[in-house]
Each structure stands twice: as C-alpha cells, then as structure tokens.
mmCIF file of C-alpha atoms and ligand atoms in Angstrom:
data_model
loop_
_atom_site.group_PDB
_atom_site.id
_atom_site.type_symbol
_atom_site.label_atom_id
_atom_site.label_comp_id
_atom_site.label_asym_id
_atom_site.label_seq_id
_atom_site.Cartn_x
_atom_site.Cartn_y
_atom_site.Cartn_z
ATOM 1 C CA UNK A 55 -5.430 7.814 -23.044
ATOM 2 C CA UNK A 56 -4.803 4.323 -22.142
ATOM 3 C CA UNK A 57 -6.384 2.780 -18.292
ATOM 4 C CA UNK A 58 -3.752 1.251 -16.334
ATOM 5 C CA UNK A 59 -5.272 -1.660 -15.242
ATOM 6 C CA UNK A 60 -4.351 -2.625 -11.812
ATOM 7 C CA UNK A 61 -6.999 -5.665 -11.388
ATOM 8 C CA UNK A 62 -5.142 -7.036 -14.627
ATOM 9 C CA UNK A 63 -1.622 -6.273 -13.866
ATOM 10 C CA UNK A 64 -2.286 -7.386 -10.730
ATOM 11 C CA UNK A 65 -3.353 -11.255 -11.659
ATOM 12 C CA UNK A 66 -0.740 -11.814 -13.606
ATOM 13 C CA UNK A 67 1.675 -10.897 -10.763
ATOM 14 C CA UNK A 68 -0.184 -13.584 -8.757
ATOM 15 C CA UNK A 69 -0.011 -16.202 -11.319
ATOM 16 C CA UNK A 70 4.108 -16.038 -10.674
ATOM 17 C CA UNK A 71 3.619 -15.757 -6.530
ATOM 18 C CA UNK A 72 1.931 -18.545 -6.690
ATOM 19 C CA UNK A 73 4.620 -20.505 -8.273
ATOM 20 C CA UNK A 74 7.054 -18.812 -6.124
ATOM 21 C CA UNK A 75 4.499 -20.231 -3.180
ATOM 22 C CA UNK A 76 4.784 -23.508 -4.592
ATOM 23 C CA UNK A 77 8.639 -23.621 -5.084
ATOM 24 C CA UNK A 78 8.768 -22.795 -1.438
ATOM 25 C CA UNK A 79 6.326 -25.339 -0.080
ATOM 26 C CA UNK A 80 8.914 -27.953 -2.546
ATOM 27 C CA UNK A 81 11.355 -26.838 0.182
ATOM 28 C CA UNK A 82 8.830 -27.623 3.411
ATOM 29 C CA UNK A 83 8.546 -23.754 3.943
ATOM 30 C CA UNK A 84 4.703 -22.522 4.065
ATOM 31 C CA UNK A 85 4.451 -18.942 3.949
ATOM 32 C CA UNK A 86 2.336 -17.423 6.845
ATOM 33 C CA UNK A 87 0.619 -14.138 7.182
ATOM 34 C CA UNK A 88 -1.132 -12.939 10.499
ATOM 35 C CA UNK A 89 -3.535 -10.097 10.074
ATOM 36 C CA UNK A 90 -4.498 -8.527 13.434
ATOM 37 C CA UNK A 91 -7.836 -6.627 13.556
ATOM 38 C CA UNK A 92 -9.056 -4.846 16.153
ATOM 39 C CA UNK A 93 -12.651 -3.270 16.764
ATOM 40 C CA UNK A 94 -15.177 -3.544 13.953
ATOM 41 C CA UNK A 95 -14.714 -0.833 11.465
ATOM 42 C CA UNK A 96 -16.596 -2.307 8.185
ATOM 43 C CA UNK A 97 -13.974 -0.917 5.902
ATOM 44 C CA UNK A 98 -11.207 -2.711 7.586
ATOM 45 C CA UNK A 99 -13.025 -5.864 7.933
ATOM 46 C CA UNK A 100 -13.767 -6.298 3.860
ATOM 47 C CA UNK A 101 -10.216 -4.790 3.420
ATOM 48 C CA UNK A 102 -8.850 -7.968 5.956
ATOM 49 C CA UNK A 103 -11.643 -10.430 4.091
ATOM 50 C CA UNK A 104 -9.759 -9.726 0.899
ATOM 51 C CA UNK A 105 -6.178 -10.487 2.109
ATOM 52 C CA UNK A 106 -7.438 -13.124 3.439
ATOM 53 C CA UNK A 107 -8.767 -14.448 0.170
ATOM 54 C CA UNK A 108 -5.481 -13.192 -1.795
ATOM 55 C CA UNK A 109 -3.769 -15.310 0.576
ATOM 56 C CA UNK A 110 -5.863 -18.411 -0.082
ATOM 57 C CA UNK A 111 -5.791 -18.052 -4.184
ATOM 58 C CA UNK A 112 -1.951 -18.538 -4.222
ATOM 59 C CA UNK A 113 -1.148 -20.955 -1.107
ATOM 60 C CA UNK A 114 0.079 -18.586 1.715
ATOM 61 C CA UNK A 115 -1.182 -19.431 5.335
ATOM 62 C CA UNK A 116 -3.071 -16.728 6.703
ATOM 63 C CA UNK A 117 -4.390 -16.201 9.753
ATOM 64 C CA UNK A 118 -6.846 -13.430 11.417
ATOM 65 C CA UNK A 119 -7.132 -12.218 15.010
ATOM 66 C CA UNK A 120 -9.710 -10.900 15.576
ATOM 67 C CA UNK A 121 -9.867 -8.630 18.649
ATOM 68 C CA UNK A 122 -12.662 -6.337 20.211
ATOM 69 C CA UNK A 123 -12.352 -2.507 20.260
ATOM 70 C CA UNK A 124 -11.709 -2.653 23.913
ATOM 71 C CA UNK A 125 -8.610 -4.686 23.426
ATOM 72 C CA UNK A 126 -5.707 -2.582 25.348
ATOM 73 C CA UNK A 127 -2.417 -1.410 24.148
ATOM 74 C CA UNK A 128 -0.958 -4.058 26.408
ATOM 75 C CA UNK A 129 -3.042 -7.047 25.345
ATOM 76 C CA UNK A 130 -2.102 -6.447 21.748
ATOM 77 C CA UNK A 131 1.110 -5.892 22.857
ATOM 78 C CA UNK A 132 1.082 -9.360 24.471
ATOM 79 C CA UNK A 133 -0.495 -10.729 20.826
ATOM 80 C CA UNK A 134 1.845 -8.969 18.548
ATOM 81 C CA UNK A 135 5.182 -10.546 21.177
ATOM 82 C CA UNK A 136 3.800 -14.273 20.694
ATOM 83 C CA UNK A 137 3.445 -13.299 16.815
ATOM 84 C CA UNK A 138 6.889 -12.054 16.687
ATOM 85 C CA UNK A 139 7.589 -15.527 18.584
ATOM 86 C CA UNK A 140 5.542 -17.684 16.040
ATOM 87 C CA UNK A 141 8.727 -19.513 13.191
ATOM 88 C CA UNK A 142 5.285 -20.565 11.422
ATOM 89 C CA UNK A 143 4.529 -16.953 10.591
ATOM 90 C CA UNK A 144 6.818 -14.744 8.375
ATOM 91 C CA UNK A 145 4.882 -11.452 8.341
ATOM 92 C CA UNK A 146 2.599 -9.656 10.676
ATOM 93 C CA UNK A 147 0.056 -7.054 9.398
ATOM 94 C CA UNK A 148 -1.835 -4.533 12.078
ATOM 95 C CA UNK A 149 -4.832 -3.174 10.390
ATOM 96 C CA UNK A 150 -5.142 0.153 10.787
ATOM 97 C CA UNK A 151 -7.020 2.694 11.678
ATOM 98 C CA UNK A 152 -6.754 1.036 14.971
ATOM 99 C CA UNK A 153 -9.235 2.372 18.003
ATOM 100 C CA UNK A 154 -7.902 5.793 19.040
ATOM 101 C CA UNK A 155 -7.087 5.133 22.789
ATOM 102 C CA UNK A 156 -4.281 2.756 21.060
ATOM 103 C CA UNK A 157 -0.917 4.269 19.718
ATOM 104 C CA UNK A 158 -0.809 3.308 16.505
ATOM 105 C CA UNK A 159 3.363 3.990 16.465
ATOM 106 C CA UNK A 160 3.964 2.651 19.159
ATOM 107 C CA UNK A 161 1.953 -0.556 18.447
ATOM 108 C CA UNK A 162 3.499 -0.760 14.821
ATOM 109 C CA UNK A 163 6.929 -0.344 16.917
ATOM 110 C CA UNK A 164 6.136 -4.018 18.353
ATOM 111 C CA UNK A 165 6.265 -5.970 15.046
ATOM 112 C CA UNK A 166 9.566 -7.436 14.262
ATOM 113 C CA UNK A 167 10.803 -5.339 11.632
ATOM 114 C CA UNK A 168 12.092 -8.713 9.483
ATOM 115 C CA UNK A 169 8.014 -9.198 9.348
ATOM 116 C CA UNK A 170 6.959 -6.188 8.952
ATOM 117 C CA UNK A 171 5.306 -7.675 5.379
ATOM 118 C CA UNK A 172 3.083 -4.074 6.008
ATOM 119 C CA UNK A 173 6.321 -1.979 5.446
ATOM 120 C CA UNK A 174 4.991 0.577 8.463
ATOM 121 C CA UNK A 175 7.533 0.182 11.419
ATOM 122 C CA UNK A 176 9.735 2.935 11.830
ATOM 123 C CA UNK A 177 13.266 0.719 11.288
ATOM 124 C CA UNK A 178 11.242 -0.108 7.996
ATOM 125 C CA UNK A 179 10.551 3.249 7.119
ATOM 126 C CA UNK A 180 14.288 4.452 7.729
ATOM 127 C CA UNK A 181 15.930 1.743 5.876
ATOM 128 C CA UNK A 182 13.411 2.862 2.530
ATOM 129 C CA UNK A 183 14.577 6.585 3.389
ATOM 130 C CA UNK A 184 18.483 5.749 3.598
ATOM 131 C CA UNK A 185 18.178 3.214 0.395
ATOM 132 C CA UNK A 186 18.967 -0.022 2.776
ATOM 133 C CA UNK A 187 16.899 -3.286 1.774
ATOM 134 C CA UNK A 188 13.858 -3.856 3.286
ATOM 135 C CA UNK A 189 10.224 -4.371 2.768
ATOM 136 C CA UNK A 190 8.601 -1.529 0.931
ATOM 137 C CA UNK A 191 5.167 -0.638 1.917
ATOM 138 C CA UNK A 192 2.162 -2.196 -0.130
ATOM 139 C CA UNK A 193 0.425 0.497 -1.898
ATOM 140 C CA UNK A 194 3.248 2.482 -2.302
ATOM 141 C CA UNK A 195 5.126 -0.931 -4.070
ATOM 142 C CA UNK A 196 1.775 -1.518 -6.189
ATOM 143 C CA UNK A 197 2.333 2.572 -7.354
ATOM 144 C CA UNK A 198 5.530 1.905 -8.937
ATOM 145 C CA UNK A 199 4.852 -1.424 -10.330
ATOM 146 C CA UNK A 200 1.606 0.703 -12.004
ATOM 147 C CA UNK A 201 3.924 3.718 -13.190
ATOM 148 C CA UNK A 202 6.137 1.096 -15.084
ATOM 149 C CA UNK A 203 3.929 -0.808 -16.477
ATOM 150 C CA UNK A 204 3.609 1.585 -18.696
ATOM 151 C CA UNK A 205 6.758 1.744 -19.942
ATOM 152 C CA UNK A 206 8.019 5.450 -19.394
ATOM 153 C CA UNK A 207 11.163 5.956 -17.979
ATOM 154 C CA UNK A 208 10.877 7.305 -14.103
ATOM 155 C CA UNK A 209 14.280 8.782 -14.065
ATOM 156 C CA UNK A 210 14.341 12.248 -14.386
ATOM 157 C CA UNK A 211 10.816 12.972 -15.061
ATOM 158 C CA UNK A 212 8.768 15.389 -12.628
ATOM 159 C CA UNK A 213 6.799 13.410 -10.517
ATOM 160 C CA UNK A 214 4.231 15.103 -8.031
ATOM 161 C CA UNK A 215 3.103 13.693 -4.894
ATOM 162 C CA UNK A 216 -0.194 15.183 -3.234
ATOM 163 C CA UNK A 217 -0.494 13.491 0.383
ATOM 164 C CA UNK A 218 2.534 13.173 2.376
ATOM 165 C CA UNK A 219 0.777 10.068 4.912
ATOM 166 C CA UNK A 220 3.369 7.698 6.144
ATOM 167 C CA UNK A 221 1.254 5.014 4.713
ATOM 168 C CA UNK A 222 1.087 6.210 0.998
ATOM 169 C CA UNK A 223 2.588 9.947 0.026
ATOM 170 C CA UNK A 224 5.914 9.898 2.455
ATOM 171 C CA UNK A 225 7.091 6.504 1.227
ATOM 172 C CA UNK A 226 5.997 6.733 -2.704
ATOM 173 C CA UNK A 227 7.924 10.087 -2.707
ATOM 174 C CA UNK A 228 10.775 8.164 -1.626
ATOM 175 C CA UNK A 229 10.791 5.475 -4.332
ATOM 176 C CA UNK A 230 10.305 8.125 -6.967
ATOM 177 C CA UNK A 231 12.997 9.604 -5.761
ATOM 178 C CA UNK A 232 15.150 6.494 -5.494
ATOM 179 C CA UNK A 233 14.024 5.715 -9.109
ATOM 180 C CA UNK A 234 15.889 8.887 -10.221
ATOM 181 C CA UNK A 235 12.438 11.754 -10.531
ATOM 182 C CA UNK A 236 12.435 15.049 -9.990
ATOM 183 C CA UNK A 237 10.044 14.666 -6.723
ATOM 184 C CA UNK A 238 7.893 17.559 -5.082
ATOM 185 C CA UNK A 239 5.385 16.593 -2.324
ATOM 186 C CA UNK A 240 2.251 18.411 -1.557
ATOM 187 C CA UNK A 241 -0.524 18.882 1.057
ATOM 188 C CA UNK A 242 -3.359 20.636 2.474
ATOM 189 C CA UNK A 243 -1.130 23.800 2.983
ATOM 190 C CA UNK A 244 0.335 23.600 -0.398
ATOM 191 C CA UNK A 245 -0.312 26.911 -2.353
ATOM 192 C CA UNK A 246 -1.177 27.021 -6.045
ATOM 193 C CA UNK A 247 -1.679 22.940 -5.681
ATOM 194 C CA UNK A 248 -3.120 22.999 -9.322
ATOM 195 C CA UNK A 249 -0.432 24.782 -10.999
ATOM 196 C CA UNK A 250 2.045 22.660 -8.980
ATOM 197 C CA UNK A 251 0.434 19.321 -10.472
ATOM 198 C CA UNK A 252 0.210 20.715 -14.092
ATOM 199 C CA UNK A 253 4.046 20.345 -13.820
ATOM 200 C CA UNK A 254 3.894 16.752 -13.181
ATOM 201 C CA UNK A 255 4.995 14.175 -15.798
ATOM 202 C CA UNK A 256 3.851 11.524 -13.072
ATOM 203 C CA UNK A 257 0.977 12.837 -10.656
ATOM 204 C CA UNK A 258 0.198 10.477 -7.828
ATOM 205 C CA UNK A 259 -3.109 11.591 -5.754
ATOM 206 C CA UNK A 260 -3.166 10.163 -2.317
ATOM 207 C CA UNK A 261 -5.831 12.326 -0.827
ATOM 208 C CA UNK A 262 -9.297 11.323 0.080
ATOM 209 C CA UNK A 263 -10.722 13.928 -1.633
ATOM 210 C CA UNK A 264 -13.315 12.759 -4.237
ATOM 211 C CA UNK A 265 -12.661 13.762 -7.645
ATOM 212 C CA UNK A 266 -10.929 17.440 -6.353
ATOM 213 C CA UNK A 267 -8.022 16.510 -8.915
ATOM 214 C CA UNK A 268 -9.470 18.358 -12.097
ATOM 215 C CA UNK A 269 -8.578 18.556 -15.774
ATOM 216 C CA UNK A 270 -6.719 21.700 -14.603
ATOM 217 C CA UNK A 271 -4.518 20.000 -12.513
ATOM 218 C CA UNK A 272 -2.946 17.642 -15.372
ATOM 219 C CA UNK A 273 -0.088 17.861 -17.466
ATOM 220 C CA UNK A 274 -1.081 16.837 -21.092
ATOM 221 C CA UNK A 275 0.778 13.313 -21.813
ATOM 222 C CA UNK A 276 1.140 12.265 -17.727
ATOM 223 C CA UNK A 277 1.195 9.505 -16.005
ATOM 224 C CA UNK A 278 -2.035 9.567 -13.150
ATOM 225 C CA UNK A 279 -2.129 7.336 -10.041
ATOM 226 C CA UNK A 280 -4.978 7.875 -8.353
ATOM 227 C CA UNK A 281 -4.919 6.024 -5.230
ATOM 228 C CA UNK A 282 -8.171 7.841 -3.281
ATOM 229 C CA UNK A 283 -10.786 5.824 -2.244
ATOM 230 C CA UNK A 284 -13.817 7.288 -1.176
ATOM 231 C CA UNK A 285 -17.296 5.956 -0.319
ATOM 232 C CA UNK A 286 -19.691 8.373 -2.480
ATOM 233 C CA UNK A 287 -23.472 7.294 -1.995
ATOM 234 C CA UNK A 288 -22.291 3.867 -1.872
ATOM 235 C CA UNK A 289 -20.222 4.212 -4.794
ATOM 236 C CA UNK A 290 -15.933 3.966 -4.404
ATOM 237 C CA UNK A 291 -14.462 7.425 -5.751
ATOM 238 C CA UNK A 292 -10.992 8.456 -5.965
ATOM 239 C CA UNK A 293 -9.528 11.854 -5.807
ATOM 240 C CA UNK A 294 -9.405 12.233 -9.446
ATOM 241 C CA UNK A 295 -12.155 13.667 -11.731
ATOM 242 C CA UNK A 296 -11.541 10.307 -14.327
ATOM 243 C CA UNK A 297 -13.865 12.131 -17.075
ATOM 244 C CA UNK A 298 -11.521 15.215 -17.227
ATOM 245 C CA UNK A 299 -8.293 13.771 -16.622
ATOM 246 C CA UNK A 300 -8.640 11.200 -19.271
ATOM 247 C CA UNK A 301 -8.508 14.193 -21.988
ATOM 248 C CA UNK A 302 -5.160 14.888 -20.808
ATOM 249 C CA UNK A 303 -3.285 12.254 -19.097
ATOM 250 C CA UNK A 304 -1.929 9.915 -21.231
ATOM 251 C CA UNK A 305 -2.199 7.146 -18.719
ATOM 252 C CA UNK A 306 -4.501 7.216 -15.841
ATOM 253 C CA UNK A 307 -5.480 4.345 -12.780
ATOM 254 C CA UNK A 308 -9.061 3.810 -12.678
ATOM 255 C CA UNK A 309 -11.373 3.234 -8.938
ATOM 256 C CA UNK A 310 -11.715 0.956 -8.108
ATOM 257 C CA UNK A 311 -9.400 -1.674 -10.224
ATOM 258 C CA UNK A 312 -6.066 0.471 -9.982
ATOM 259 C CA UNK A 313 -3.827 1.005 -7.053
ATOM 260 C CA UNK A 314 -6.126 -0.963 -5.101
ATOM 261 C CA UNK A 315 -5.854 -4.479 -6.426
ATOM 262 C CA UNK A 316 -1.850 -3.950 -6.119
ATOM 263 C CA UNK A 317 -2.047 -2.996 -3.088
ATOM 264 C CA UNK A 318 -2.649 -6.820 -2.033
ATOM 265 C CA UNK A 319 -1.060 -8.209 -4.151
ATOM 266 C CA UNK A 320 2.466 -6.663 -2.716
ATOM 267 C CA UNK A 321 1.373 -7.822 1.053
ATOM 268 C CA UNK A 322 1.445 -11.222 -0.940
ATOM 269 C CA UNK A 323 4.764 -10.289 -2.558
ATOM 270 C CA UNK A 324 6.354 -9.249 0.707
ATOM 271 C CA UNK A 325 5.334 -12.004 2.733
ATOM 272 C CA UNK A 326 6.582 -14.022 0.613
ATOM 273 C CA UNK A 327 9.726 -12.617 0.623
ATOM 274 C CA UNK A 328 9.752 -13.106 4.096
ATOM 275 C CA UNK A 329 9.161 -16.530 4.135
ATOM 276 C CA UNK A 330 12.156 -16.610 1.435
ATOM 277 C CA UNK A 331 15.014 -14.573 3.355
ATOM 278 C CA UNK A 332 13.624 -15.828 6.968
ATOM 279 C CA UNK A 333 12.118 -19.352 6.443
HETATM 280 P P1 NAP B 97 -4.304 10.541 5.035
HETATM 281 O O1 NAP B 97 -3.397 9.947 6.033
HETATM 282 O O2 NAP B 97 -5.617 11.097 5.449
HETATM 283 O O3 NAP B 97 -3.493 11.678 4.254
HETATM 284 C C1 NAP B 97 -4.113 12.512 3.349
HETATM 285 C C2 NAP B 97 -3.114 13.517 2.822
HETATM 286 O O4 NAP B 97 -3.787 14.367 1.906
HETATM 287 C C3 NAP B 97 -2.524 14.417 3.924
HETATM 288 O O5 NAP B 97 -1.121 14.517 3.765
HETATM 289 C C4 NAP B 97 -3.203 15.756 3.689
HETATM 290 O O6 NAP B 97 -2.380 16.875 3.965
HETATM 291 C C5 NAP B 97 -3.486 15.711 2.206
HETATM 292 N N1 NAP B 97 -4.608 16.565 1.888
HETATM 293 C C6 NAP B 97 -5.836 16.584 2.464
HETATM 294 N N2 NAP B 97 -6.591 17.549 1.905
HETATM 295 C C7 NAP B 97 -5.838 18.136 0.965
HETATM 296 C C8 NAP B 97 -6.055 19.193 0.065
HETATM 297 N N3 NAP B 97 -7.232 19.835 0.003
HETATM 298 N N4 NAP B 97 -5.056 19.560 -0.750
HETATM 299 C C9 NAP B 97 -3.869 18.927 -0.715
HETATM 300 N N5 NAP B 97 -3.600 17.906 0.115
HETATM 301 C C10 NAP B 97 -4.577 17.527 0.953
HETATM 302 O O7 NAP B 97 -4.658 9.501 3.896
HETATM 303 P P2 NAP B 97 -3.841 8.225 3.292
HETATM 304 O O8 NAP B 97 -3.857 7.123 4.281
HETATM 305 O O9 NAP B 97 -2.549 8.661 2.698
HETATM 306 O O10 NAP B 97 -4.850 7.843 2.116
HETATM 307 C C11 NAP B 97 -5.152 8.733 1.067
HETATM 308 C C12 NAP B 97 -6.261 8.142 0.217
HETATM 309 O O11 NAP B 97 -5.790 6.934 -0.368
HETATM 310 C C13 NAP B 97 -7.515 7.763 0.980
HETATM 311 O O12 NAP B 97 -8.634 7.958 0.145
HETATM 312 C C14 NAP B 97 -7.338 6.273 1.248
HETATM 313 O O13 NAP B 97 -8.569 5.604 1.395
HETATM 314 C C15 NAP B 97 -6.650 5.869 -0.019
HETATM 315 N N6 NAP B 97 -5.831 4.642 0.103
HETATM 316 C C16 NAP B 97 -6.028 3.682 -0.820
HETATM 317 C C17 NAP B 97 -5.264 2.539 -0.775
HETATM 318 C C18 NAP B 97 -5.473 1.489 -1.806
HETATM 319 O O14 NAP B 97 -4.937 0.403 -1.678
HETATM 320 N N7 NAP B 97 -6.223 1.765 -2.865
HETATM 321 C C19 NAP B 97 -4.303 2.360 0.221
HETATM 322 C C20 NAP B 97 -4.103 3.385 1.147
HETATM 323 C C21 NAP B 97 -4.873 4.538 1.065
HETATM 324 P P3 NAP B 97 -1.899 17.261 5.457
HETATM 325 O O15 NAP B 97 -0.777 16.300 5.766
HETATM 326 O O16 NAP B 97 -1.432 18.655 5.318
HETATM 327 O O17 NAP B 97 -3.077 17.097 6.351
#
C-alpha cells in the first residue's frame, strides 16, 4: 500500500502558485482573499488561521472579518455587498457552519458567483453539474488532484461516494463523473453500504464517522480518500479504519496530512484564478 501524501503533494502545488502569485504581482495585480467568520466556533477559527497563513506563504492578500455570533442575516448581507463591491478582492470565502438563525443558502446566494473562490453558490454548483467553467469547490478539487496523483486512470473505473453534502460528496460525485467513472453515491439510508464500497475501484469517505469504514468495506487494489475529520479524545480521526484498510487498498489518504492540506491549497488555486480571469 502506498500513503498518498496530501501535506507533500500539496507543497509542491504551492511552490508553482506562488510563482503564478508573483507573475501576477509583475502585472500590478495582487490577489485578494476575504474570509468572513462569524461567531466563535474553535474549529472554524484554526480552519480560517490556516488560510490565512496559506495565503501569506505564497503572496495573496488576505483579509478576515471577523463578526460576532449575533451578527444578522442583514448585516452580513450588507458585508458580503461591499465585498462583492471591493476590485481589490477577487474571492470571497463564508466560513461555515455559520450560527443557525442565519441561512446559510441564502447567505452563500450573496457572493458574486465570479468570487465564489469557495465553489458553494448555487450558479457555482450548477455550472460544475452542467460541465460549464467555473470554480470547483476546494476539497472536492484537492480529491481529484489526490486520486491522480497516483497515476490510475479515473475513466471508467467504479468510484464510490459515501456522503452526498453539497460541500464534499454532491460535487466530488460530479467530477468523477465528469472524469469518465462509473459513479454511485451513498448515505445514511444506503442499504448493504459495505458490500456497495467493496465494489469501488476509488472509495471516497466523506462522513464524519470515525474509522466506521472497515477492512470489509474495501476493494483489494483501491484507491481510498478519506476525507473525515473527527476530533477523537483530542486526536483528528477520519472515517476510515487506516490499520485495516491499508491491507487492502492499494492507495489510501492518511488524517490528518491527506485531503486536508489540499483542501487549502485549492482556495489558493482558485483565488488565484480569480485574480487571473477578473483582475
Ligand atoms: P455532512 O454534511 O455532515 O454530510 C455527511 C454525509 O454522510 C451525509 O450525506 C450523510 O448522509 C452521510 N452519512 C452519515 N452517516 C452515515 C452512515 N452511517 N452511513 C452512510 N452515510 C452516512 O458532512 P460533510 O460536510 O460532507 O463532511 C464530511 C466529513 O468530512 C466530516 O468529517 C468533515 O469534517 C470532513 N471534511 C473535511 C474536509 C477537509 O478539508 N479535510 C473538508 C470538508 C469536510 P445523509 O445525507 O443521509 O444524512
């Protein structure tokens, strides 16, 4: 079994962003990123910590607000408008979960989609679902970047998706499927989930259920993502049983240091896209 290692892959993507950063400051452009948090969910706030430090290691501009959990749909309304407004700033990123007296749709709805670096709003969604260009959501992006690196062909092969979230399972189904697999998405109401999974060539695990993805659930010779994270006694778990699963797969993500460090490093990617197509 060989680890695909996303922390790896990952800096060496950044190494070319950040001459891509500096080809783009040659032209006066200055790629900017605005990460909006609201309330103070810990998670969130070390997840925004580290885009903002993936931001600083390669030159984009990034800038955080801040807001308290009593913000209202209409004040972040109001931020998200003078965002959109903002030529300085070529993506906008909503960190979610947001508090849940806001609508997270119909806040997402407010980013202009041509910054939509996040890959969330619905005109976003619907241009990955009919195949138009657009940005394509972070982790989702990282997934396939993983699944290549390791040099099997996509097309054809049986992929399984477990988690159909619009962040993660919806939109990675969709770029398996645009890449040509054989796709088949589960959830909690799936039946015979482990038998479906043994199918899989590629098995992607976007759960948030610690380690329920046994050795029973794997193919011999597949490709694992495993994109669960999971605080365990302190520890970060994903929803794959790594001891097991590494006696069958014949690649397999590790957590942390998998999907996770991609996962940033595509907000990076997109934004700078942005900046590149929008100035
Ligand atoms: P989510 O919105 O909670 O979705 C979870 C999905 O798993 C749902 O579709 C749910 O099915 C399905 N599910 C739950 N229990 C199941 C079961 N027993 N059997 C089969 N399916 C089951 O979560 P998410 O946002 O997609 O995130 C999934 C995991 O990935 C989480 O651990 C999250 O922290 C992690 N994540 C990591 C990254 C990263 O960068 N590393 C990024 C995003 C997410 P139903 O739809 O039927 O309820």
């Amino acid at each position: 079994m060989k680890i695909i290692d996303g922390k790896a892959i990952a800096a060496q993507l950044r190494v070319r962003l950040k001459e891509d950063v500096d080809a783009l400051k040659q032209k006066g452009i200055i790629p900017g990123l605005a990460v909006v948090l609201v309330g103070d969910d810990p998670a969130s706030a070390v997840y925004v910590c580290n885009k903002e430090r993936g931001c600083e290691e390669i030159g984009i501009r990034s800038k955080v607000y801040r807001l308290s959990a009593d913000t209202t749909q209409q004040q972040l309304i109001a931020l998200i408008r003078t965002l959109n407004a903002d030529n300085s700033l070529h993506g906008i990123l909503i960190q979610l979960p947001l508090p849940a007296h806001l609508d997270t749709l119909a806040v997402l709805r407010e980013v202009n989609p041509d910054k939509d670096v996040d890959g969330l709003h619905v005109v976003t969604a619907g241009r990955l679902l009919v195949g138009e260009k657009g940005f394509i959501p972070c982790t989702p992006k990282g997934i396939i970047h993983l699944i290549k690196s390791t040099g099997i062909d996509i097309a054809g092969k049986s992929a399984v998706v477990v988690g159909r979230s619009n962040m993660v399972g919806k939109p990675v189904s969709l770029l398996l499927l645009s890449h040509n697999a054989t796709v088949t998405m589960c959830h909690s109401r799936t039946q015979d989930l482990a038998q479906v999974c043994a199918g899989a060539d590629i098995l992607v695990a976007a759960i948030g259920r610690p380690e329920m993805i046994t050795g029973a659930f794997i193919k011999p010779g597949a490709v694992v993502i495993d994109v669960g994270t999971t605080k365990v006694d302190g520890k970060l778990k994903g929803d794959v049983l790594f001891e097991q699963a590494a006696e069958k797969a014949a690649f397999l993500t590790p957590v942390p240091g998998g999907v996770g460090p991609m996962t940033i490093t595509m907000l990076l990617e997109n934004t700078i896209e942005a900046a590149r197509i929008y100035g």
